[in-house]
Amino acid sequence: MPDENGTRAVNLPPSNLHVAIIMDGSGRWAEARGLPRVEGHRAGRAAVCRAVEAALATDVRVLTLFTFSTENWGRPEGEVAELMRIFGDFLREDVPYFVLRGVCVTVIGRRDRLPPSLREEIDTIEAVSNGEGQMRLRLAIDYSGRDSILRAANQFHSEGEGSYENFCRILAQTQLDSEPVPDVDLLIRAGGEQRLSNCPLWEIAYAELYFTPCMWPDFDSEDFAAALQEFSKRQRRFGRIPLAAI
Ligand code: IPE
Ligand code: IPE
Ligand code: MG
């Protein structure tokens, strides 16, 4: 967030960043290789681990990964079932290693439609990773930006307390986040499309957008660094004008 003087409007080195990633392109990656789409999702799991590693090596403090949208339930049953299996495997086999290294994990979105085995994996990992960590990893599963805002708005209305902070608290609560997060600074979308696809819409209100043609399974630490590099060149004004122009 900008400070009172708008000093983030000049190019300061990025610090304490919240980066969000729309991890798209895994299906096309597989199809281009004559493989079933699920092979792309399996390869995408390795790219997730690379992205977490890359973020850990930088000043990123919150990493939000758009993992499965509410609209993704509309895919063939077999693909959805395999995705749910991959999420469970990732939480059970990969994430504990990150938790040991100071990553605090939360899963945001709806839980009630997830397979019970995946819900158990989520409960297990969240139980061991609460508290202050070096980096917060948020996995958005069965997530819809609009649904999230709508649920929060309904709750907000029923509580009848009108502050902005209270809305942010309720939004975190209704999307099952442990606490409100700072706004997204940089939103990366892999896979070549230039759209938002119902990602965390409230949090990206002032995010810098970075679209890359790189398909998600190919995304590596250099791609992550390139996105941060591009971000560091952007001039964020938050509706103001640069200090140098005053
Ligand atoms: C994103 O990759 C992963 C999920 C939506 C779960 P896709 O599966 O959408 O890959 P493309 O866009 O079809 O290539
Ligand atoms: C966005 O990808 C959702 C995730 C990456 C989880 P989609 O493939 O679902 O988005 P559209 O359909 O291209 O907009
Ligand atoms: Mg896609």
Coordinates of C-alpha atoms and ligand atoms in Angstrom, one line a residue:
M1 CA 0.0 0.0 0.0
P2 CA 1.2 3.6 -0.6
D3 CA 2.1 5.6 2.5
E4 CA 0.6 8.9 3.3
N5 CA 3.0 10.8 1.1
G6 CA 2.4 8.5 -1.8
T7 CA 6.1 7.5 -1.8
R8 CA 5.4 4.2 -3.6
A9 CA 4.5 6.4 -6.6
V10 CA 8.3 6.6 -7.3
N11 CA 10.3 3.6 -8.2
L12 CA 11.4 2.1 -4.9
P13 CA 12.8 -1.4 -4.8
P14 CA 9.9 -3.8 -4.2
S15 CA 9.7 -5.2 -0.7
N16 CA 7.1 -7.2 1.3
L17 CA 5.3 -8.0 -1.8
H18 CA 2.0 -9.8 -2.3
V19 CA 2.3 -11.7 -5.6
A20 CA -0.7 -13.7 -7.1
I21 CA -0.4 -16.1 -10.0
I22 CA -3.1 -17.4 -12.3
M23 CA -1.4 -20.7 -13.2
D24 CA -2.9 -21.3 -16.7
G25 CA -1.8 -23.3 -19.7
S26 CA -1.2 -26.8 -18.3
G27 CA -3.8 -28.5 -20.5
R28 CA -2.5 -26.9 -23.7
W29 CA 1.0 -27.7 -22.6
A30 CA 0.1 -31.4 -22.5
E31 CA -2.0 -31.3 -25.7
A32 CA 0.9 -29.8 -27.6
R33 CA 2.9 -32.9 -26.6
G34 CA 0.2 -35.4 -27.5
L35 CA -0.3 -36.1 -23.8
P36 CA -3.6 -36.3 -21.8
R37 CA -4.4 -32.9 -20.2
V38 CA -3.9 -34.4 -16.7
E39 CA -0.2 -34.9 -17.6
G40 CA 0.0 -31.1 -17.9
H41 CA -1.6 -30.8 -14.4
R42 CA 1.0 -33.2 -13.0
A43 CA 3.8 -31.1 -14.6
G44 CA 2.1 -28.0 -13.2
R45 CA 2.6 -29.4 -9.7
A46 CA 6.4 -29.2 -10.2
A47 CA 6.1 -25.6 -11.4
V48 CA 4.1 -24.7 -8.3
C49 CA 7.1 -26.0 -6.2
R50 CA 9.5 -24.0 -8.3
A51 CA 7.3 -20.8 -7.9
V52 CA 7.2 -21.2 -4.1
E53 CA 11.0 -21.7 -4.0
A54 CA 11.5 -18.6 -6.2
A55 CA 9.2 -16.5 -4.0
L56 CA 11.0 -17.7 -0.9
A57 CA 14.3 -16.4 -2.3
T58 CA 12.9 -12.9 -2.7
D59 CA 11.0 -10.2 -0.8
V60 CA 7.6 -11.8 -1.5
R61 CA 5.7 -12.1 1.8
V62 CA 2.4 -13.4 0.4
L63 CA 2.0 -15.7 -2.5
T64 CA -1.5 -16.4 -3.7
L65 CA -1.9 -19.2 -6.3
F66 CA -5.1 -19.5 -8.2
T67 CA -5.4 -23.2 -8.2
F68 CA -9.0 -24.2 -9.1
S69 CA -11.8 -21.8 -9.9
T70 CA -15.5 -22.3 -9.1
E71 CA -16.1 -22.5 -12.9
N72 CA -13.5 -25.3 -13.2
W73 CA -16.2 -27.7 -11.8
G74 CA -17.6 -27.5 -15.3
R75 CA -14.7 -29.6 -16.7
P76 CA -15.0 -33.4 -17.4
E77 CA -15.3 -35.5 -14.3
G78 CA -12.1 -37.4 -14.8
E79 CA -10.0 -34.2 -15.2
V80 CA -11.6 -32.7 -12.0
A81 CA -11.0 -35.9 -10.0
E82 CA -7.4 -36.0 -11.1
L83 CA -6.9 -32.3 -10.2
M84 CA -8.3 -33.0 -6.7
R85 CA -5.9 -35.9 -6.4
I86 CA -3.0 -33.8 -7.4
F87 CA -3.9 -31.0 -4.9
G88 CA -4.0 -33.6 -2.2
D89 CA -0.7 -35.1 -3.2
F90 CA 0.8 -31.6 -3.3
L91 CA -0.4 -30.8 0.2
R92 CA 0.7 -34.1 1.7
E93 CA 4.1 -34.6 -0.1
D94 CA 5.4 -31.1 -1.1
V95 CA 3.9 -28.6 1.3
P96 CA 5.3 -30.0 4.6
Y97 CA 8.8 -29.3 3.3
F98 CA 7.8 -25.6 2.7
V99 CA 6.2 -25.4 6.1
L100 CA 9.4 -26.5 7.8
R101 CA 11.1 -23.6 6.0
G102 CA 8.8 -21.0 7.4
V103 CA 5.9 -21.0 4.9
C104 CA 2.5 -20.6 6.4
V105 CA -0.3 -22.1 4.3
T106 CA -3.9 -21.3 4.0
V107 CA -6.5 -22.5 1.5
I108 CA -9.1 -19.9 0.5
G109 CA -12.4 -20.6 -1.2
R110 CA -15.3 -23.0 -0.5
R111 CA -14.5 -26.2 1.3
D112 CA -18.0 -27.9 1.2
R113 CA -17.7 -29.2 -2.3
L114 CA -14.2 -30.6 -2.1
P115 CA -13.7 -34.4 -1.7
P116 CA -13.4 -35.3 2.1
S117 CA -9.9 -36.6 1.6
L118 CA -8.7 -33.3 0.3
R119 CA -10.5 -31.5 3.1
E120 CA -8.5 -33.6 5.5
E121 CA -5.2 -32.8 3.8
I122 CA -6.1 -29.1 4.1
D123 CA -7.0 -29.3 7.8
T124 CA -3.8 -31.2 8.5
I125 CA -1.5 -28.7 6.8
E126 CA -3.3 -25.7 8.1
A127 CA -3.0 -27.1 11.7
V128 CA 0.7 -27.3 11.5
S129 CA 1.3 -24.1 9.6
N130 CA -0.5 -21.4 11.6
G131 CA 1.4 -18.5 13.0
E132 CA 4.0 -16.1 11.8
G133 CA 6.1 -17.5 9.0
Q134 CA 8.6 -16.1 6.5
M135 CA 6.0 -16.2 3.8
R136 CA 2.3 -16.8 3.5
L137 CA 1.1 -19.2 0.8
R138 CA -2.5 -18.9 -0.1
L139 CA -4.0 -21.6 -2.3
A140 CA -7.3 -20.6 -3.9
I141 CA -9.3 -23.8 -4.4
D142 CA -13.0 -23.7 -5.5
Y143 CA -12.5 -20.0 -5.5
S144 CA -14.5 -17.3 -7.2
G145 CA -13.6 -13.6 -6.7
R146 CA -17.3 -12.6 -7.2
D147 CA -18.6 -15.2 -4.9
S148 CA -16.1 -14.2 -2.2
I149 CA -17.2 -10.5 -2.4
L150 CA -20.9 -11.5 -2.4
R151 CA -20.6 -13.6 0.7
A152 CA -18.6 -10.9 2.5
A153 CA -21.2 -8.3 1.4
N154 CA -24.1 -10.3 2.8
Q155 CA -22.3 -10.9 6.1
F156 CA -21.3 -7.2 6.2
H157 CA -24.9 -6.1 5.7
S158 CA -26.1 -8.4 8.5
E159 CA -23.5 -7.1 10.9
G160 CA -24.4 -3.5 10.1
E161 CA -20.9 -2.1 10.8
G162 CA -19.7 0.0 7.9
S163 CA -15.9 0.4 8.0
Y164 CA -13.6 -0.6 5.2
E165 CA -11.4 -2.5 7.7
N166 CA -14.4 -4.5 8.9
F167 CA -15.3 -5.4 5.3
C168 CA -11.7 -6.7 4.8
R169 CA -12.0 -8.7 8.0
I170 CA -15.3 -10.2 6.9
L171 CA -13.9 -11.0 3.4
A172 CA -11.0 -12.9 4.9
Q173 CA -13.4 -14.8 7.2
T174 CA -15.9 -15.7 4.6
Q175 CA -13.3 -17.0 2.2
L176 CA -11.8 -19.0 5.1
D177 CA -8.5 -17.0 5.2
S178 CA -6.7 -16.8 8.5
E179 CA -6.5 -13.0 8.5
P180 CA -6.8 -10.2 6.0
V181 CA -4.0 -9.9 3.5
P182 CA -2.4 -6.8 2.1
D183 CA -3.5 -5.9 -1.5
V184 CA -1.9 -7.9 -4.3
D185 CA 1.0 -5.9 -5.7
L186 CA 1.7 -8.0 -8.8
L187 CA -0.6 -10.4 -10.6
I188 CA 1.1 -12.8 -13.0
R189 CA -0.9 -14.9 -15.5
A190 CA 0.8 -17.7 -17.3
G191 CA -0.6 -19.4 -20.4
G192 CA -1.0 -16.4 -22.8
E193 CA -4.5 -15.3 -22.0
Q194 CA -5.1 -11.7 -20.9
R195 CA -8.0 -12.0 -18.6
L196 CA -8.7 -12.4 -14.9
S197 CA -11.1 -15.4 -14.9
N198 CA -12.7 -14.6 -11.5
C199 CA -9.5 -14.6 -9.5
P200 CA -9.3 -12.7 -6.1
L201 CA -10.9 -9.5 -7.5
W202 CA -11.1 -7.5 -4.3
E203 CA -7.4 -7.9 -3.5
I204 CA -6.2 -7.1 -7.1
A205 CA -7.8 -3.7 -7.3
Y206 CA -4.5 -1.9 -7.6
A207 CA -2.3 -4.8 -8.7
E208 CA 0.2 -4.5 -11.6
L209 CA -0.7 -7.0 -14.3
Y210 CA 1.8 -9.2 -15.9
F211 CA 0.8 -11.6 -18.7
T212 CA 3.3 -14.2 -20.1
P213 CA 2.8 -16.6 -22.9
C214 CA 4.8 -19.2 -20.9
M215 CA 2.6 -22.2 -20.2
W216 CA 2.4 -22.9 -16.5
P217 CA 4.4 -26.3 -16.5
D218 CA 7.3 -24.4 -18.1
F219 CA 7.2 -21.5 -15.6
D220 CA 10.5 -21.4 -13.7
S221 CA 12.5 -19.2 -11.4
E222 CA 13.7 -17.1 -14.3
D223 CA 10.1 -16.4 -15.4
F224 CA 9.4 -15.4 -11.8
A225 CA 12.4 -13.1 -11.7
A226 CA 11.4 -11.6 -15.1
A227 CA 8.0 -10.7 -13.7
L228 CA 9.5 -9.1 -10.6
Q229 CA 12.0 -7.3 -12.7
E230 CA 9.1 -5.9 -14.9
F231 CA 7.2 -5.0 -11.8
S232 CA 10.2 -3.0 -10.4
K233 CA 10.1 -0.8 -13.5
R234 CA 6.4 0.0 -13.2
Q235 CA 5.5 3.3 -11.7
R236 CA 2.6 2.9 -9.3
R237 CA 0.7 6.0 -8.8
F238 CA -2.5 4.9 -6.9
G239 CA -4.4 7.8 -8.5
R240 CA -1.8 10.4 -7.5
I241 CA 1.0 11.9 -9.5
P242 CA 4.7 11.2 -9.1
L243 CA 6.4 13.2 -6.3
A244 CA 9.0 14.3 -8.9
A245 CA 6.2 16.1 -10.8
I246 CA 5.0 18.1 -7.7
Ligands
IPE1 C1 -5.1 -24.1 -15.5 O1 -4.7 -24.8 -16.6 C2 -5.3 -25.2 -14.4 C3 -6.7 -25.2 -13.9 C4 -7.6 -24.4 -14.4 C5 -7.0 -26.1 -12.9 P1 -5.7 -25.2 -17.7 O2 -6.2 -26.6 -17.4 O3 -6.8 -24.2 -17.8 O4 -4.9 -25.2 -19.0 P2 -5.3 -24.7 -20.4 O5 -5.7 -23.3 -20.3 O6 -6.5 -25.6 -20.8 O7 -4.1 -24.9 -21.3
IPE2 C1 -8.1 -19.8 -14.7 O1 -7.9 -20.6 -15.7 C2 -8.3 -20.5 -13.4 C3 -7.1 -21.1 -12.8 C4 -5.9 -21.1 -13.3 C5 -7.4 -21.8 -11.6 P1 -9.1 -21.1 -16.7 O2 -8.4 -21.9 -17.8 O3 -10.1 -21.8 -15.9 O4 -9.6 -19.7 -17.3 P2 -10.4 -19.4 -18.6 O5 -11.5 -20.5 -18.8 O6 -9.4 -19.5 -19.7 O7 -10.9 -18.0 -18.5
MG3 MG -7.0 -22.5 -18.9

